[in-house]
Coordinates of C-alpha atoms and ligand atoms in Angstrom, one line a residue:
X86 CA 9.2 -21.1 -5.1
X87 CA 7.3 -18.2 -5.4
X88 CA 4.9 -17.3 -7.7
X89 CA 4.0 -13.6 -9.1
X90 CA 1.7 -12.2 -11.6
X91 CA 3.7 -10.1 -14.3
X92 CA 2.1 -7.3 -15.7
X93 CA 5.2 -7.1 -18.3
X94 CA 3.9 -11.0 -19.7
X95 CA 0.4 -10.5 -18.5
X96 CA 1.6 -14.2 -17.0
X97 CA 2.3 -15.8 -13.2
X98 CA 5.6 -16.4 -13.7
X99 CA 8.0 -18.3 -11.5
X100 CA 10.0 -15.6 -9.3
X101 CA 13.7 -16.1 -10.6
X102 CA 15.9 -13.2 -8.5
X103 CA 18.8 -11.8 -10.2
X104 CA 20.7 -11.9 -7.4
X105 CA 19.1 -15.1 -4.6
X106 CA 21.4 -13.6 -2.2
X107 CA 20.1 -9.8 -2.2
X108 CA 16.2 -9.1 -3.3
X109 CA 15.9 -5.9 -5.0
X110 CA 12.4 -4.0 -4.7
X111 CA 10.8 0.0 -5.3
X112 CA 7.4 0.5 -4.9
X113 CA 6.1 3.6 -6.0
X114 CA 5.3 5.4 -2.5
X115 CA 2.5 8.3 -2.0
X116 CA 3.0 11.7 -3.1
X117 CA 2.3 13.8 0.2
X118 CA 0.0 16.7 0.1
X119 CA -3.2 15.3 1.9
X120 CA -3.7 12.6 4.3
X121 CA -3.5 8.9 2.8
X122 CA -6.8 7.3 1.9
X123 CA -7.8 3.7 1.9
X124 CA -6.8 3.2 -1.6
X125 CA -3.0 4.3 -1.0
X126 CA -3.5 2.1 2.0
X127 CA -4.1 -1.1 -0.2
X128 CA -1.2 -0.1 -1.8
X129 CA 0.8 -0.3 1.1
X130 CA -0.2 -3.3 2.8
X131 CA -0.4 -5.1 -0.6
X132 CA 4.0 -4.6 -0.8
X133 CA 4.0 -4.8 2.7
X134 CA 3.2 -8.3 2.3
X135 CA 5.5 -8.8 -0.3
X136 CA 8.3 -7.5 1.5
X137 CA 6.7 -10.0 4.4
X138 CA 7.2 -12.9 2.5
X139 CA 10.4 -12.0 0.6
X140 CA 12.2 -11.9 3.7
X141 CA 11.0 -14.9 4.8
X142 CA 12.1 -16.6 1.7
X143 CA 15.7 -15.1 1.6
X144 CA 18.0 -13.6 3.7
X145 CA 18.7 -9.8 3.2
X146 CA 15.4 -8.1 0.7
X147 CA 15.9 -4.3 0.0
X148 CA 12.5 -2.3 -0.5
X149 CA 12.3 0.7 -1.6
X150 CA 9.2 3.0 -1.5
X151 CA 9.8 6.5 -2.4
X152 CA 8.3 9.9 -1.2
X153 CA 7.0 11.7 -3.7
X154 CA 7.4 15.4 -2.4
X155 CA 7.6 17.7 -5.0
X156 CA 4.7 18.1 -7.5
X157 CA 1.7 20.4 -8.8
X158 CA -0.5 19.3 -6.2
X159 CA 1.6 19.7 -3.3
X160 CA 2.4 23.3 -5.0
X161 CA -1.7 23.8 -5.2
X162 CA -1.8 22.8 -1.5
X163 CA 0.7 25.3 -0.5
X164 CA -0.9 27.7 -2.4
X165 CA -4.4 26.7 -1.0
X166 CA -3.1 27.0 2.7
X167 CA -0.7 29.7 2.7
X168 CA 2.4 27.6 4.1
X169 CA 6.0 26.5 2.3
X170 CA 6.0 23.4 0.3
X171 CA 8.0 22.1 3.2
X172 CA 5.7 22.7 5.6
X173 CA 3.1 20.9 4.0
X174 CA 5.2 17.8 2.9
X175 CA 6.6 17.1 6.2
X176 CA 3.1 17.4 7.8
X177 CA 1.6 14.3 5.3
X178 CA 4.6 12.4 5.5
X179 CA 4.9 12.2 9.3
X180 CA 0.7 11.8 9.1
X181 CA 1.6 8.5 6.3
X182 CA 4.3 7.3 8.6
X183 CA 1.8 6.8 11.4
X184 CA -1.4 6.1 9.4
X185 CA 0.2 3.2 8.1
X186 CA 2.3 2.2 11.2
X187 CA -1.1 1.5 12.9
X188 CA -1.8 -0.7 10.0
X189 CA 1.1 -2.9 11.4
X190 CA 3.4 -1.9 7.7
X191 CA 7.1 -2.6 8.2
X192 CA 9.1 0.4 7.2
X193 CA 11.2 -0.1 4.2
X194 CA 14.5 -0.4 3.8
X195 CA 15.1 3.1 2.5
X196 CA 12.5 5.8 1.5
X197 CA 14.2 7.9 -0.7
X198 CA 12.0 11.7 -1.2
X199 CA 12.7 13.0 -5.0
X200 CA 13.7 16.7 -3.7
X201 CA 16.6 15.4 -2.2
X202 CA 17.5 13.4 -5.4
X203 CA 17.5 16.4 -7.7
X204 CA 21.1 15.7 -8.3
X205 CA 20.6 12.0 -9.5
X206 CA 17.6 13.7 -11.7
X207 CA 19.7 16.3 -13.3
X208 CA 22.2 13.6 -14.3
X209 CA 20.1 11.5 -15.5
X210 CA 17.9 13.8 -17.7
X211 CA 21.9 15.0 -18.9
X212 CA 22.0 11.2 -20.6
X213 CA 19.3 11.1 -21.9
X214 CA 19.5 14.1 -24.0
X215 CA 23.2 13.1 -24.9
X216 CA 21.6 9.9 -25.7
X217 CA 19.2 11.2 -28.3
X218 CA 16.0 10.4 -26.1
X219 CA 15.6 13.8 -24.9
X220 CA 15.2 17.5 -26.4
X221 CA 14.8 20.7 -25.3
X222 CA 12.2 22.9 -26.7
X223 CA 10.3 26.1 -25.0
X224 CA 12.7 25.8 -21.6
X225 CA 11.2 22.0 -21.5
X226 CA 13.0 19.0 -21.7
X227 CA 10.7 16.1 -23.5
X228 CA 11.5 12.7 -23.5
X229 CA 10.8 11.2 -27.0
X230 CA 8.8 8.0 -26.6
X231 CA 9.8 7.4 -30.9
X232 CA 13.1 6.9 -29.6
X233 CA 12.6 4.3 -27.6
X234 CA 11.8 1.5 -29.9
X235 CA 9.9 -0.4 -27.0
X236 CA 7.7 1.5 -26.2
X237 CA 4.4 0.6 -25.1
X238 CA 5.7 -2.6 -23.6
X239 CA 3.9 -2.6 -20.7
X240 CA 0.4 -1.4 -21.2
X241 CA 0.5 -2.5 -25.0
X242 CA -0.3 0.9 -26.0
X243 CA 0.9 2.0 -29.6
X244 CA 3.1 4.8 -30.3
X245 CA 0.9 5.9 -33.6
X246 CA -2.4 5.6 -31.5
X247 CA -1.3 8.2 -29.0
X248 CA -2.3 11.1 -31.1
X249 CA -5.5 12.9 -30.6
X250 CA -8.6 11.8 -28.6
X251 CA -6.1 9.7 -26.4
X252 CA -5.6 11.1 -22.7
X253 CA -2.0 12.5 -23.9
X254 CA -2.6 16.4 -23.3
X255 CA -1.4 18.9 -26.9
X256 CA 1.3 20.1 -26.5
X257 CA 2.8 22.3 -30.0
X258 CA 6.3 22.1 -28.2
X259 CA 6.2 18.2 -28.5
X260 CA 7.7 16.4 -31.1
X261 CA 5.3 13.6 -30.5
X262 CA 2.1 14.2 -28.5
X263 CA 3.2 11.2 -25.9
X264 CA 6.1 13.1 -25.4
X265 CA 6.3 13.4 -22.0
X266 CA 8.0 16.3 -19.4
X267 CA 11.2 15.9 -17.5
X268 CA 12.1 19.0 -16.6
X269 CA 10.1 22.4 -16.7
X270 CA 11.3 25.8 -16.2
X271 CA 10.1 27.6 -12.8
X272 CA 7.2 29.6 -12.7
X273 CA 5.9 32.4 -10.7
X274 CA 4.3 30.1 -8.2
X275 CA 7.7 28.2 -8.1
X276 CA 9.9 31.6 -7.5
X277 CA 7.4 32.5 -4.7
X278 CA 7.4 28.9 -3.1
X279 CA 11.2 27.9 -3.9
X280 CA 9.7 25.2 -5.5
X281 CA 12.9 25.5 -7.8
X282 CA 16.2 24.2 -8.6
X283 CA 19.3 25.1 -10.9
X284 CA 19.6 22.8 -13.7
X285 CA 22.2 23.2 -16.8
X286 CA 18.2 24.1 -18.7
X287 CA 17.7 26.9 -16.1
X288 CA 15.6 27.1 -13.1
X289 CA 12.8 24.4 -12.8
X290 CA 11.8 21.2 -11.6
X291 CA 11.5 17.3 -12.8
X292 CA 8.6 15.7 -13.7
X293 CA 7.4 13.1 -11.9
X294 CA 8.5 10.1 -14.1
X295 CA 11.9 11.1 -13.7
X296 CA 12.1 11.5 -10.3
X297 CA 11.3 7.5 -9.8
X298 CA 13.7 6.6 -12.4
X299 CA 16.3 8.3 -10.7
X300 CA 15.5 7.1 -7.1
X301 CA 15.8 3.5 -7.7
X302 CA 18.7 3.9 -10.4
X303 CA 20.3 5.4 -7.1
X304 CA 18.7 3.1 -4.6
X305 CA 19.3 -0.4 -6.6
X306 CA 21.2 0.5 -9.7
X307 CA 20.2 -0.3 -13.3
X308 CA 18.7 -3.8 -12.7
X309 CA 16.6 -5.1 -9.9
X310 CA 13.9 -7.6 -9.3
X311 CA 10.3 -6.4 -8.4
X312 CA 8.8 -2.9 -9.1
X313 CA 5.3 -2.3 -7.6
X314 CA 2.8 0.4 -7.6
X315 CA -1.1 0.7 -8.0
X316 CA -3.1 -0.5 -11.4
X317 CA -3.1 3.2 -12.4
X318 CA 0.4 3.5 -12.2
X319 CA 0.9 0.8 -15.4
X320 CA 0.6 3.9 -17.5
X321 CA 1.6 6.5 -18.3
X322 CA 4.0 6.5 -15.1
X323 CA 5.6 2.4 -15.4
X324 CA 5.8 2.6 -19.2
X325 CA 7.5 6.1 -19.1
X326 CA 10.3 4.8 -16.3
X327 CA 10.8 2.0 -18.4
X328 CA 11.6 3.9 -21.6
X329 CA 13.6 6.4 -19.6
X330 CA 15.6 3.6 -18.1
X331 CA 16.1 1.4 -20.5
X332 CA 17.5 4.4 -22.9
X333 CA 19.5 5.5 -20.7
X334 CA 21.1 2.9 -19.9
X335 CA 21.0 0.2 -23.0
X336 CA 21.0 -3.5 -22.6
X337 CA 19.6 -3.4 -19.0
X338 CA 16.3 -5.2 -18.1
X339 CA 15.3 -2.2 -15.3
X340 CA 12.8 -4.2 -13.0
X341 CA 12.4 -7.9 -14.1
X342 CA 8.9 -8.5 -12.7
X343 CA 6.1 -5.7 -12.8
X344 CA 3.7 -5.9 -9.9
X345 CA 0.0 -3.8 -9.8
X346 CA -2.0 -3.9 -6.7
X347 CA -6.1 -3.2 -8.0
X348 CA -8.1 -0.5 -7.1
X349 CA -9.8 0.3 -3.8
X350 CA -13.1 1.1 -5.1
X351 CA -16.3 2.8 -3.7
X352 CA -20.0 2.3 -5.6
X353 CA -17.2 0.5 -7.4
X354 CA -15.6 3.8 -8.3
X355 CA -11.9 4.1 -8.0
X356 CA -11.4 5.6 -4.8
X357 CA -9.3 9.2 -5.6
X358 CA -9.3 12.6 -4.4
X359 CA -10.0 14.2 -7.8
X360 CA -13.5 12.0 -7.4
X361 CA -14.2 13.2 -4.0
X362 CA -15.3 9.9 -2.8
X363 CA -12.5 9.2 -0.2
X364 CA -12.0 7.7 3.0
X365 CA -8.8 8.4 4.8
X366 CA -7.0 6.0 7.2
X367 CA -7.2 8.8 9.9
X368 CA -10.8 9.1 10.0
X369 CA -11.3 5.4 10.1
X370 CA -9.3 5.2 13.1
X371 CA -10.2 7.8 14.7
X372 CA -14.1 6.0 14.3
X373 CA -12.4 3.7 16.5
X374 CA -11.6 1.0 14.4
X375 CA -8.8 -0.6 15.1
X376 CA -5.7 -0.6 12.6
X377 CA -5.6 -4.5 12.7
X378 CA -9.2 -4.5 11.1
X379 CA -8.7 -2.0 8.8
X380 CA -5.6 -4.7 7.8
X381 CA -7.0 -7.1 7.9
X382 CA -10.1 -6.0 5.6
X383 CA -7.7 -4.7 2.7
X384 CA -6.4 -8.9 3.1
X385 CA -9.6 -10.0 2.4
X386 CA -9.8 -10.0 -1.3
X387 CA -7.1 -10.8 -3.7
X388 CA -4.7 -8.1 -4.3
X389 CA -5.1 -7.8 -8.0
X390 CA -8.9 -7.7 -7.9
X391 CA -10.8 -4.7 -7.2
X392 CA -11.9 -4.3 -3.6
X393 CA -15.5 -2.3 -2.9
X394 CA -15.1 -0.7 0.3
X395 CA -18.3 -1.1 3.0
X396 CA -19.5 -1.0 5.9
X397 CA -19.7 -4.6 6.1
X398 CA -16.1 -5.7 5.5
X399 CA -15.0 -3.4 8.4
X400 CA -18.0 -5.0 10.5
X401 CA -16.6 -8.8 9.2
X402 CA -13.2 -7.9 9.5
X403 CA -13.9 -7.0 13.4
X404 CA -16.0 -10.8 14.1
X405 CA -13.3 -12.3 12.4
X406 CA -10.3 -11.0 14.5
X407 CA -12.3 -10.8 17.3
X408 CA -13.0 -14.9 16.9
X409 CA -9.0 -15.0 16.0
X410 CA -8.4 -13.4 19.8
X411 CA -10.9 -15.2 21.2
X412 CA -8.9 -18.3 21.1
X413 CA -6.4 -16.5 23.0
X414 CA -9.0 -16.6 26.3
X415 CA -7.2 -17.5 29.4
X416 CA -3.7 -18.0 27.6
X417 CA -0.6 -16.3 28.6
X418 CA 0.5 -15.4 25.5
X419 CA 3.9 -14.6 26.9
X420 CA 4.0 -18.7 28.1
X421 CA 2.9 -19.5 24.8
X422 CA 5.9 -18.2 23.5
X423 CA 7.5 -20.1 26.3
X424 CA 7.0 -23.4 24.9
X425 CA 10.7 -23.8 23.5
X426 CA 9.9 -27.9 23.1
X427 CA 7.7 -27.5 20.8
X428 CA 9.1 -27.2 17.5
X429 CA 6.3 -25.3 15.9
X430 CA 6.4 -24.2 12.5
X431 CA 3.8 -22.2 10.1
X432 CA 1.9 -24.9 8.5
X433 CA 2.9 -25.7 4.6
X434 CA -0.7 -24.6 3.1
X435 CA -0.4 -21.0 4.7
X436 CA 3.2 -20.3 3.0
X437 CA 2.0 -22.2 -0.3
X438 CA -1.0 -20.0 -0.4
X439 CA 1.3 -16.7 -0.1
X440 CA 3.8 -18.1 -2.3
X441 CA 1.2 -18.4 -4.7
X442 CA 0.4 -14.9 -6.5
X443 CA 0.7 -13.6 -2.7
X444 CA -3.3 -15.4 -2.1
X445 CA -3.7 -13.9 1.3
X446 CA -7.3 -14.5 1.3
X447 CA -6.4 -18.6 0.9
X448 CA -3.6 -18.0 3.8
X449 CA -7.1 -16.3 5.5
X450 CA -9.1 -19.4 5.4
X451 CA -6.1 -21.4 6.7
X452 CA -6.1 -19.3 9.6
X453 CA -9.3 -19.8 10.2
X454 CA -8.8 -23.9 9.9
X455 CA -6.5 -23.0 12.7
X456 CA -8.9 -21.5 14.7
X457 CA -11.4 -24.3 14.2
X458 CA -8.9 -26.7 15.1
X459 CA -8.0 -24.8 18.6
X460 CA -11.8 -24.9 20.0
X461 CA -11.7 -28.3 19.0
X462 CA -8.4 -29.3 20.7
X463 CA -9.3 -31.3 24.0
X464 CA -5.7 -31.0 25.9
X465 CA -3.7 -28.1 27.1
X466 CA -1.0 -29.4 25.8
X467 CA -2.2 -29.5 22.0
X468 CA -3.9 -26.8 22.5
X469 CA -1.1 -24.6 23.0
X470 CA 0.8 -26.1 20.3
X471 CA -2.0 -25.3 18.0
X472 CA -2.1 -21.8 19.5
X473 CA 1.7 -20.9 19.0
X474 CA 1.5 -22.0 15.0
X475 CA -1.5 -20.1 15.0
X476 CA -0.2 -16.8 16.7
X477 CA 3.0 -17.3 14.5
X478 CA 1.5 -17.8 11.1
X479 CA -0.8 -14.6 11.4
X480 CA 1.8 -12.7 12.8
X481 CA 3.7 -13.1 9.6
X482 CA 1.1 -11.3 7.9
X483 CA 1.1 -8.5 10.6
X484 CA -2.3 -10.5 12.6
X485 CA -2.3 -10.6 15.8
X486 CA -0.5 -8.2 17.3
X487 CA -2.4 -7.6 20.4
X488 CA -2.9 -9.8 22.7
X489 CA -6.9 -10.6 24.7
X490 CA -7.0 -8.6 27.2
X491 CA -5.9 -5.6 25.0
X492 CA -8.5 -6.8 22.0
X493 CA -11.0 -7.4 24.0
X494 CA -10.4 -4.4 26.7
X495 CA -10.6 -7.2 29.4
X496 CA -10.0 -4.6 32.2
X497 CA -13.4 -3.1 30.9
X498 CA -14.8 -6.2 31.7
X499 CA -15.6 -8.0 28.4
X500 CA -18.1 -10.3 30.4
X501 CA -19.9 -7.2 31.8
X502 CA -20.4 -6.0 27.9
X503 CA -21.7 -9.3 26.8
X504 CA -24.1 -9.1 29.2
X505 CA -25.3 -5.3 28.2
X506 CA -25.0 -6.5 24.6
X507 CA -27.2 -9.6 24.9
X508 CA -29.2 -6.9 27.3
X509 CA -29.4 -5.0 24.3
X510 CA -30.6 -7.4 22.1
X511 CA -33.2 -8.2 23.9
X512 CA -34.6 -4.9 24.3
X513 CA -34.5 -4.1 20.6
X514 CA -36.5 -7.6 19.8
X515 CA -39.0 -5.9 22.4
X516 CA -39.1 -3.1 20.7
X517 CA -37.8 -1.4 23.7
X518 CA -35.6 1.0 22.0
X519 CA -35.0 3.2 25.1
X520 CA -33.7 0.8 26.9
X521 CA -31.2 -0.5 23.7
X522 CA -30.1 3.5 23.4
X523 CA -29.7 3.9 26.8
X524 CA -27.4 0.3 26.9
X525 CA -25.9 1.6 23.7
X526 CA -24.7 4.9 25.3
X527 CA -23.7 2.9 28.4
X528 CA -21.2 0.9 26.4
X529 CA -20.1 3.8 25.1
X530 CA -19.3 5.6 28.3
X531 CA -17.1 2.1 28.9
X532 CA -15.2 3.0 25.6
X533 CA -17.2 0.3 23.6
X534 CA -19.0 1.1 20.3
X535 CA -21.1 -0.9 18.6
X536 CA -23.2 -1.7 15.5
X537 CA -25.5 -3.8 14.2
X538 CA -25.3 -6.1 11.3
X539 CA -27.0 -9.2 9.5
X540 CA -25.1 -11.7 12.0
X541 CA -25.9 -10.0 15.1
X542 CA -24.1 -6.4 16.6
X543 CA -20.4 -6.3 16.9
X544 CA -17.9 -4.1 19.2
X545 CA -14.8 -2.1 18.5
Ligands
AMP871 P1 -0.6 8.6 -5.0 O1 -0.4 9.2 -3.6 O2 -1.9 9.0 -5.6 O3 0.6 8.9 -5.8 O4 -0.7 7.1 -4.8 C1 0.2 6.3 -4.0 C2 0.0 4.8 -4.3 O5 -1.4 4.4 -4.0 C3 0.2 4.4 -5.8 O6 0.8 3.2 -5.8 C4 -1.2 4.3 -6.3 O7 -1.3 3.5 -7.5 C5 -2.0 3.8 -5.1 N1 -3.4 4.1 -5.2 C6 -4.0 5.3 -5.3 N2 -5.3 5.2 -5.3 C7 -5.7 3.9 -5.2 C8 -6.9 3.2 -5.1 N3 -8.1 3.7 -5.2 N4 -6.8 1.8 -5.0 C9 -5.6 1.2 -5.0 N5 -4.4 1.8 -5.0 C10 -4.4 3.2 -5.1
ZN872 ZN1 6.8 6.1 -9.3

């Protein structure tokens, strides 16, 4: 059985499906006016193994992750740029499609974009105000949070405390100061940009809690099993879908588990734009790293901790995959895969370690167990056997992907860069830092960069 945290019961509770035969999940997906960082990246990876281990439990899982492509900052970035709001949200999403392709993510099931859910939105926002939950005041329609008797559910926040000195912006038009937006009249930005749409309110647009509301009331109906998203996401956006949806339609439970990946901090500051402190995904590999390493880095800690990005965890991340493909040496990995007689399975320790709170860094050390136990492993025979659970288990977390000779760049002669490498290090403990630049830019030349660290230099 698997076993989740619950942000709802601040508990790991026993994952109970609604439905055993048919998984329901949304995730809430990146909202596209910039290239993704390393943040939304942990995001992604974080459900991607989810999704991983979902379908390996049962037999059909539908995951959700929306496109967020209609919103003041992708408004601000046409502005910014001079192109259509089009224009712009095309180019990210095509740039997130690949970013995180090369960090081996599965695509979802369905990836649903809110402007071409307006229709669902409209509808939506129709029953709430026939409900009671909504109002219109100023051309705005607010969603009353005093309404919805539950409230705060999620984050524990109070109604009464969500007055003045909270985050909550003034607004004279609200009825309540957490009263939040769900539709707003165009503006002259919006007329110029088309960043409009008719509503029964007049021209405007959603707000952005709506518009996830109404994607996976559309996608998986009132009730479904697992909504995700990032730590900052618990509020205001998760408590706001839940009040929407559970007043609009009564006596549902919405999403039965609530799932928050951590942040991706740096200086353990939460990674954002707004902060200015970001890494994207395409300058890390277009440093050269490879997408498996970034992966495999994000893997390293606990998904519900926060993760300090460094230096070092890319430079660990690369030894440790590189001592992963190393036991792949002189094996076919095609014959591997051969080996039909063996009945090789994924041992019990790496699947109880995932089913447990998704503990990838546990499933991690089994992996490396593995590994140990291949260099150890005196006949072919066992060898291999070892190999093919090995190569199987990691795959399942989207490791090992490659194969040596691709890793390593064999056909640039991997003994031939051991040999400048040790070379290298020789020259620098001479102090003969001439010779170590001119090795360095050698390797380079051979596609091979390198850097030092406290366990020796590595190569990427
Ligand atoms: P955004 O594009 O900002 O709407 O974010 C897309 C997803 O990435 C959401 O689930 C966020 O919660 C998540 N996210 C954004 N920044 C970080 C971060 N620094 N660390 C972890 N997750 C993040
Ligand atoms: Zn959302």
């Amino acid at each position: 059985m698997i076993q989740i945290f619950n942000t709802l019961t601040k508990k790991k509770e026993l994952f109970r499906p609604i439905d055993e035969s048919h998984i329901t999940i949304y995730v809430c997906g990146p909202t596209v006016y910039d290239f993704a960082h390393i943040g939304n990246a942990r995001s992604v990876v974080v459900y991607d193994i989810l999704f991983r281990l979902l379908k390996l439990c049962y037999n059909k899982v539908t995951y959700i992750r929306n496109i967020t492509d209609i919103d003041d900052k992708i408004i601000q970035a046409a502005e910014n740029n001079e192109k259509g709001i089009k224009d712009i949200t095309d180019h990210y999403t095509k740039a997130f499609h690949d970013d995180i392709k090369s960090l081996q993510c599965l695509e979802p099931t369905y990836e649903p974009k809110a402007t071409e859910n307006i229709k669902h939105i409209i509808k939506l926002i129709e029953h709430l105000i026939s409900s009671g939950h909504a109002y219109h005041a100023n051309n705005h329609i607010y969603f009353s949070i005093e309404s919805y008797c539950e409230y705060g559910m999620l984050s524990g926040k109070k109604v009464d405390e969500l007055t003045h000195g909270s985050r909550v912006e003034i607004d004279k038009n609200k009825k309540h100061p957490g009263d939040f937006v769900l539709w707003k009249p165009a503006d002259d930005i919006d007329y110029k940009l088309l960043s409009y749409w008719q509503s029964p309110w007049g021209e405007g647009r959603p707000g952005w809690h709506i518009e996830c509301s109404a994607m996976s009331y559309s996608c998986l109906g009132q009730n479904f099993d697992i909504h995700g998203g990032g730590i900052d996401l618990q509020f205001p956006h998760h408590e706001n879908e839940i009040a929407q949806n559970k007043s609009a339609f009564p006596g549902s439970i919405f999403a039965r588990y609530w799932v928050h990946n951590g942040f991706l901090t740096i200086n353990k500051e939460k990674m954002s734009k707004s902060l200015l402190n970001i890494v994207s995904i395409r300058d890390l590999l277009s440093s050269g790293i490879k997408g498996e390493v970034i992966r495999y880095a994000l893997l390293k800690t606990h998904y519900r901790k926060p993760l300090d990005w460094t230096e070092d965890i890319i430079s660990e991340s690369q030894e440790n995959l590189n001592k992963f493909y190393k036991v792949l040496n002189g094996i076919d990995v095609a014959s591997v895969d051969l080996i039909g007689n063996y009945n090789v399975s994924i041992p019990k320790d790496f699947i109880d370690a995932l089913k447990n709170d998704l503990n990838v860094p546990e499933a991690l050390a089994v992996l490396h167990e593995m590994v140990a136990a291949i260099n150890k492993a005196s006949y072919m025979d066992q060898k291999l056997k070892l190999i093919k659970a090995f190569v199987k288990s990691a795959q399942l977390i989207g490791l090992m992907q490659s194969n040596y000779e691709k890793w390593f760049a064999v056909d640039r002669n991997y003994q031939e860069i051991e040999k400048l490498i040790n070379m290298r290090r020789a020259a620098r403990l001479n102090k003969d830092y001439m010779t170590a630049d001119a090795i360095r830019e050698k390797l380079k030349q051979m596609g091979i960069s390198i850097s030092d660290n406290k366990n020796g230099t590595i190569t990427w």
